[in-house]
PDB file of C-alpha atoms in Angstrom:
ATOM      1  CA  UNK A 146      51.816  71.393   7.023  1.00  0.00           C
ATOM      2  CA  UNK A 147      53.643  72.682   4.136  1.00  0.00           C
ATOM      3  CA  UNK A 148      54.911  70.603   1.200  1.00  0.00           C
ATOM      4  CA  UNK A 149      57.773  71.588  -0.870  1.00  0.00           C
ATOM      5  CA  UNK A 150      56.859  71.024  -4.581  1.00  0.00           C
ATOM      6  CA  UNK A 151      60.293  70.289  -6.786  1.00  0.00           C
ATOM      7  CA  UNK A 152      60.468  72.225 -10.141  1.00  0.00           C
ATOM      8  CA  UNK A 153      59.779  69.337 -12.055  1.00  0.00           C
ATOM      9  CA  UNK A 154      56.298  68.854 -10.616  1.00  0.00           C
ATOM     10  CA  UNK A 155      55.830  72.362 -10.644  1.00  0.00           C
ATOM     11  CA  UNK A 156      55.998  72.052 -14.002  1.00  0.00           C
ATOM     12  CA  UNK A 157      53.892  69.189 -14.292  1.00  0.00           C
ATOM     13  CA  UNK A 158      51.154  71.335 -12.578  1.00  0.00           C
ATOM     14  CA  UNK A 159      52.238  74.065 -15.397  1.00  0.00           C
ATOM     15  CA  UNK A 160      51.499  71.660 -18.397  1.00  0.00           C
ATOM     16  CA  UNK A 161      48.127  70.234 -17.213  1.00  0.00           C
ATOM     17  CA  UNK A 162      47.010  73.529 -16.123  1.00  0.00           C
ATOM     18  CA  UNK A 163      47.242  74.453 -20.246  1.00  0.00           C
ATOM     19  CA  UNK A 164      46.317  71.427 -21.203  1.00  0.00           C
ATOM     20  CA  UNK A 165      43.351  71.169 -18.951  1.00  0.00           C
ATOM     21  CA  UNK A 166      42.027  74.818 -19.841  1.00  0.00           C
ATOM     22  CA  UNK A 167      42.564  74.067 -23.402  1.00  0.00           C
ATOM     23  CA  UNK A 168      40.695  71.196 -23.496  1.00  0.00           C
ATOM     24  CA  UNK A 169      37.632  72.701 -21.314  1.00  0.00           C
ATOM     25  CA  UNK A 170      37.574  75.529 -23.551  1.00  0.00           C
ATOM     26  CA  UNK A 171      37.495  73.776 -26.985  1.00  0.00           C
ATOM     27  CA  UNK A 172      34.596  71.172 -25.590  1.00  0.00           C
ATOM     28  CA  UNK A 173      32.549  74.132 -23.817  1.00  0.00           C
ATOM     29  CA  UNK A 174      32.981  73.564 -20.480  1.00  0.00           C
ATOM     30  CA  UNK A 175      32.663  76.711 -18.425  1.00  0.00           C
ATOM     31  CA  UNK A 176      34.932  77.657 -15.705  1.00  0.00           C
ATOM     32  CA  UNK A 177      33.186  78.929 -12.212  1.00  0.00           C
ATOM     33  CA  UNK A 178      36.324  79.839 -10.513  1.00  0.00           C
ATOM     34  CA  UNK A 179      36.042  82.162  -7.487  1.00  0.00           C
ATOM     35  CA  UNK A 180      39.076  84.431  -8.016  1.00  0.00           C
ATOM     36  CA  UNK A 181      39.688  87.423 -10.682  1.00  0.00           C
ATOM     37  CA  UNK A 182      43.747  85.326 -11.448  1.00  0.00           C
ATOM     38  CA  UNK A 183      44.393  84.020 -14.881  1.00  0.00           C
ATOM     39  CA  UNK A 184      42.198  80.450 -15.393  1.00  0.00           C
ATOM     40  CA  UNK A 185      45.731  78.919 -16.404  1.00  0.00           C
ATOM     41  CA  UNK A 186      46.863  80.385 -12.706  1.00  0.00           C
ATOM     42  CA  UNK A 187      44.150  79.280 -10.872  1.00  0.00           C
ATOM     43  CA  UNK A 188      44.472  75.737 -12.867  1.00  0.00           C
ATOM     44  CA  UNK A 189      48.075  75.531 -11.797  1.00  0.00           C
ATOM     45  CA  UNK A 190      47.849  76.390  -8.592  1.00  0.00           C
ATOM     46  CA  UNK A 191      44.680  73.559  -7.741  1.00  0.00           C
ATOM     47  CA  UNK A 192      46.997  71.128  -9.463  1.00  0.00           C
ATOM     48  CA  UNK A 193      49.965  71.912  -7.509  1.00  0.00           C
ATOM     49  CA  UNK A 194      47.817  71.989  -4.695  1.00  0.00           C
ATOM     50  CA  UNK A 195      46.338  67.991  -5.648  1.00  0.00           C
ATOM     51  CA  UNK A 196      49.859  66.855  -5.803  1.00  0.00           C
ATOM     52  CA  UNK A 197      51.098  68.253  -2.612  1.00  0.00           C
ATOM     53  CA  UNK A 198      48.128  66.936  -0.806  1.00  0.00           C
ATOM     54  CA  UNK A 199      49.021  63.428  -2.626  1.00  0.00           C
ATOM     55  CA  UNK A 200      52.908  63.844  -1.596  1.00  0.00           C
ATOM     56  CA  UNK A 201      51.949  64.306   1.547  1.00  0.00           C
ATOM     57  CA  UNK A 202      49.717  61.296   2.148  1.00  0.00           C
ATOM     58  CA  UNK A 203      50.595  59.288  -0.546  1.00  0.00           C
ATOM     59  CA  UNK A 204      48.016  59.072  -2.490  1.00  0.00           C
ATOM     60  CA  UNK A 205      47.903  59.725  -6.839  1.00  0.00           C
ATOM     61  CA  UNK A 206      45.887  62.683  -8.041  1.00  0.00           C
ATOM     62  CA  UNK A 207      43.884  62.387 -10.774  1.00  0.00           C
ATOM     63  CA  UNK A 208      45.949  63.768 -13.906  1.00  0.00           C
ATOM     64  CA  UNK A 209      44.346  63.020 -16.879  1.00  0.00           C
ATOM     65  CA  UNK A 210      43.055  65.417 -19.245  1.00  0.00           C
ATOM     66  CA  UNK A 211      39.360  65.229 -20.393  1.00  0.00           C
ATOM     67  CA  UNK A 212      36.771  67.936 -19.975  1.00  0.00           C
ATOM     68  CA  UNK A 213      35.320  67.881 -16.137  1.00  0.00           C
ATOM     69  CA  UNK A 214      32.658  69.362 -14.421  1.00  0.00           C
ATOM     70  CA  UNK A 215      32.877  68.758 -10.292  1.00  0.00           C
ATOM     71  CA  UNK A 216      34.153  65.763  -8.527  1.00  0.00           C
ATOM     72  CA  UNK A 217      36.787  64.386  -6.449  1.00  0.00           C
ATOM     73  CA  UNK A 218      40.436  65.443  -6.487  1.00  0.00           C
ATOM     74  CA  UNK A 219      41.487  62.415  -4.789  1.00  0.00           C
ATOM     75  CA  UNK A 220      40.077  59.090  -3.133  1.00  0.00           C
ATOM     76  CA  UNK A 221      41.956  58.311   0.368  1.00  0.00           C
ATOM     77  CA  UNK A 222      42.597  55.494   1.462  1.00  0.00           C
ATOM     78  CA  UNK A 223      39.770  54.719   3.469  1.00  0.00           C
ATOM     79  CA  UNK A 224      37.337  55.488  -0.171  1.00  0.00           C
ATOM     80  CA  UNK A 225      37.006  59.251   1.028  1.00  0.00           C
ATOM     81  CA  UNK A 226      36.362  61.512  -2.024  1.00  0.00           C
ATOM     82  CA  UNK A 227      38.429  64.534  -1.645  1.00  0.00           C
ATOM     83  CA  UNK A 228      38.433  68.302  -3.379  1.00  0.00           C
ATOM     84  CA  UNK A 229      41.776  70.407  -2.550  1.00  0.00           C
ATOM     85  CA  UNK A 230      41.006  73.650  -2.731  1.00  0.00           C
ATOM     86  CA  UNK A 231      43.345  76.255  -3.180  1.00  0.00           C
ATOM     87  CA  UNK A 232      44.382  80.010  -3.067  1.00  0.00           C
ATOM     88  CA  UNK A 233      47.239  82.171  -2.917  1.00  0.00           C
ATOM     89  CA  UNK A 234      46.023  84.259   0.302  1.00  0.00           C
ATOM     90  CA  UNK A 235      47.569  83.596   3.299  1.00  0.00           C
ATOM     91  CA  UNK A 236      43.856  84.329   5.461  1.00  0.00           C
ATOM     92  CA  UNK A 237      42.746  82.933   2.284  1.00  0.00           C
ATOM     93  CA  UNK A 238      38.933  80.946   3.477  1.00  0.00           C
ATOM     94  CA  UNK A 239      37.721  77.799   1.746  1.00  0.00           C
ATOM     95  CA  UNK A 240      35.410  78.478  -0.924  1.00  0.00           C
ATOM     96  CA  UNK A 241      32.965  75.709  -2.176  1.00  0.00           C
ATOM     97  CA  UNK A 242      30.648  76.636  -5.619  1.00  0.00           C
ATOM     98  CA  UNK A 243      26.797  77.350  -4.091  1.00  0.00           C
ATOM     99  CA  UNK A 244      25.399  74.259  -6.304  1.00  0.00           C
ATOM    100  CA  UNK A 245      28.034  71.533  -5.100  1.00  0.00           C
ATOM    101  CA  UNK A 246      25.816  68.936  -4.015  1.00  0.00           C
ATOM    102  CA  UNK A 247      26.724  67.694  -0.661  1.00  0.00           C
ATOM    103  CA  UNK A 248      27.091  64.285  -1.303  1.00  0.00           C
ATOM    104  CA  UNK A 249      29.959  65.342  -4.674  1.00  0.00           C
ATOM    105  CA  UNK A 250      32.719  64.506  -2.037  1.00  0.00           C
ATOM    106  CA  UNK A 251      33.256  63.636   1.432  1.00  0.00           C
ATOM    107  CA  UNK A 252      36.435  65.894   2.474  1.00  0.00           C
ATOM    108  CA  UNK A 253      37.339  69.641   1.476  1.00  0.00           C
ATOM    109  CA  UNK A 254      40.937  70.851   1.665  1.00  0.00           C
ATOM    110  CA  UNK A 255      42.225  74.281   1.888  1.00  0.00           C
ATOM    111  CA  UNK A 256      45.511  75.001   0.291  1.00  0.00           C
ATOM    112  CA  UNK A 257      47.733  77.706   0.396  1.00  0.00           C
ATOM    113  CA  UNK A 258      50.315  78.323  -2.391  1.00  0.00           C
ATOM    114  CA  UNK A 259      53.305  80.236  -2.647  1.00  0.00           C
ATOM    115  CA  UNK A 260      55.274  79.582  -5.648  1.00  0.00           C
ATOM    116  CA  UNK A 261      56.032  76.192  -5.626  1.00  0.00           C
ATOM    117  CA  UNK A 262      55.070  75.635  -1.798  1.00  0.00           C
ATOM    118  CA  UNK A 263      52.031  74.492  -0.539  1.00  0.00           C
ATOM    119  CA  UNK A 264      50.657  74.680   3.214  1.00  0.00           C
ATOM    120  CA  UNK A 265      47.866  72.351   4.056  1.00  0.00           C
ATOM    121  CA  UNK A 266      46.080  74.172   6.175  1.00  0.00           C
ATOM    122  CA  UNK A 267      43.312  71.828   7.474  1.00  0.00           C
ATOM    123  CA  UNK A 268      39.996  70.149   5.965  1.00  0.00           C
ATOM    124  CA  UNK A 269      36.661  69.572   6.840  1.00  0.00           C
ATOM    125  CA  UNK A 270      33.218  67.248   6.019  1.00  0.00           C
ATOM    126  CA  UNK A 271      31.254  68.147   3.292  1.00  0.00           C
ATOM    127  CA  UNK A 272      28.103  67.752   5.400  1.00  0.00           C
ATOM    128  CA  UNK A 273      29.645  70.553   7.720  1.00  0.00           C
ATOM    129  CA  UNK A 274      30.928  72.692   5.565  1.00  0.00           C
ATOM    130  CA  UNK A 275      27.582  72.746   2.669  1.00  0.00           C
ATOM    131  CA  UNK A 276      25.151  74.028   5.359  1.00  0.00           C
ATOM    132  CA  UNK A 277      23.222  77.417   5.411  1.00  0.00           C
ATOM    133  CA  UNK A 278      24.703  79.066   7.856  1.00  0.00           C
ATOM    134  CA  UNK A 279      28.709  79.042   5.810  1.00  0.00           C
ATOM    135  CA  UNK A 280      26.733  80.376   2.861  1.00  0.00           C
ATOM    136  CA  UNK A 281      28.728  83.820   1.893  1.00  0.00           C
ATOM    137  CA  UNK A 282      29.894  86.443  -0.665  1.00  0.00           C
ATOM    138  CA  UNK A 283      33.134  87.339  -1.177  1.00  0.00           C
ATOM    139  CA  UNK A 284      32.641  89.440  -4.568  1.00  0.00           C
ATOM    140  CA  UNK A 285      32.372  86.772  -7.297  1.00  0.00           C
ATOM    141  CA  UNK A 286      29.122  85.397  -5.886  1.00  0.00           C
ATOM    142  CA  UNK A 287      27.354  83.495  -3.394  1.00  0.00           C
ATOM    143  CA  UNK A 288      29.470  80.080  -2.008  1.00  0.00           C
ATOM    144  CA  UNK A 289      30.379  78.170   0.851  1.00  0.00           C
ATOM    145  CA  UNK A 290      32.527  80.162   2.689  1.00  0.00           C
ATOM    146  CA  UNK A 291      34.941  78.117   6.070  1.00  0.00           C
ATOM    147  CA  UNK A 292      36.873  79.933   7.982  1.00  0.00           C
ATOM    148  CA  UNK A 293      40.857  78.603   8.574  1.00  0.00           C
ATOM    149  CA  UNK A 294      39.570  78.004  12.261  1.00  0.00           C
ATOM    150  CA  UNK A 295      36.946  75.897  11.402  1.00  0.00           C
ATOM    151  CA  UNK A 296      39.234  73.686   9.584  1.00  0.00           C
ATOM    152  CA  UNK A 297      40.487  70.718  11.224  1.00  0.00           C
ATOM    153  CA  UNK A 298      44.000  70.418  11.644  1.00  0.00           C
ATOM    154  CA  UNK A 299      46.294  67.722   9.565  1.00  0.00           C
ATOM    155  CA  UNK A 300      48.353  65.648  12.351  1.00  0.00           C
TER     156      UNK A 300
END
């Protein structure tokens, strides 16, 4: 399902990725991102990926700016806590930090971006995804690695 992203949110995503990194940096909050792109990058491109995922089922990210550590993206409808995760990789996998607790959220998203484009590419439980047997390395350290086909498909 991809979502077209206008320049204006783009740019949205552009200024609270700064803002955002700034802030975490000046109160000591450490980043454990899971990709060798620019933190600024990797902040846009989660943001970007939030808002498409809140275009497309109408729900309001969270945009504020405060330092944060973990946590929910977005609640659904039904009280669901959701984290969008997101990557520029087409075969990109979903990648979820070793110590996320599983009860943090209830719903992971994977996200593809391509400039100012986002595919939803599926999601799945926490309590299947945070299990043993997805545990992985990918080069920046042991995580939660799904697979695309063990996402779940968006209808």
């Amino acid at each position: 399902m991809i979502v077209n992203m206008s320049p204006p949110e783009a740019a949205i995503a552009q200024v609270l990725a700064v803002m955002r990194n700034t802030t975490a940096r000046q109160n000591g909050v450490t980043d454990k991102q899971m990709g060798k792109q620019d933190p600024i990058e990797i902040d846009r491109d989660g943001i970007l990926a939030e808002m498409a995922f809140g275009k497309a089922f109408n729900l309001y990210p969270d945009l504020t700016v405060y330092p944060r550590k973990g946590g929910a993206d977005l609640i659904g409808r039904t009280g669901k806590k959701i984290d969008v995760k997101a990557t520029r990789y087409k075969m990109g996998r979903l990648v979820i930090h070793i110590d996320k607790p599983v009860d943090e959220v209830d719903i992971y998203v994977l996200a593809i971006v391509s400039g100012d484009d986002v595919d939803l590419i599926g999601y799945i439980e926490s309590d299947k995804a945070i299990r043993q047997e997805n545990v992985g390395n990918l080069g920046h350290g042991e995580g939660y690695v799904i697979e695309q086909e063990q996402l779940k498909k968006f209808k």
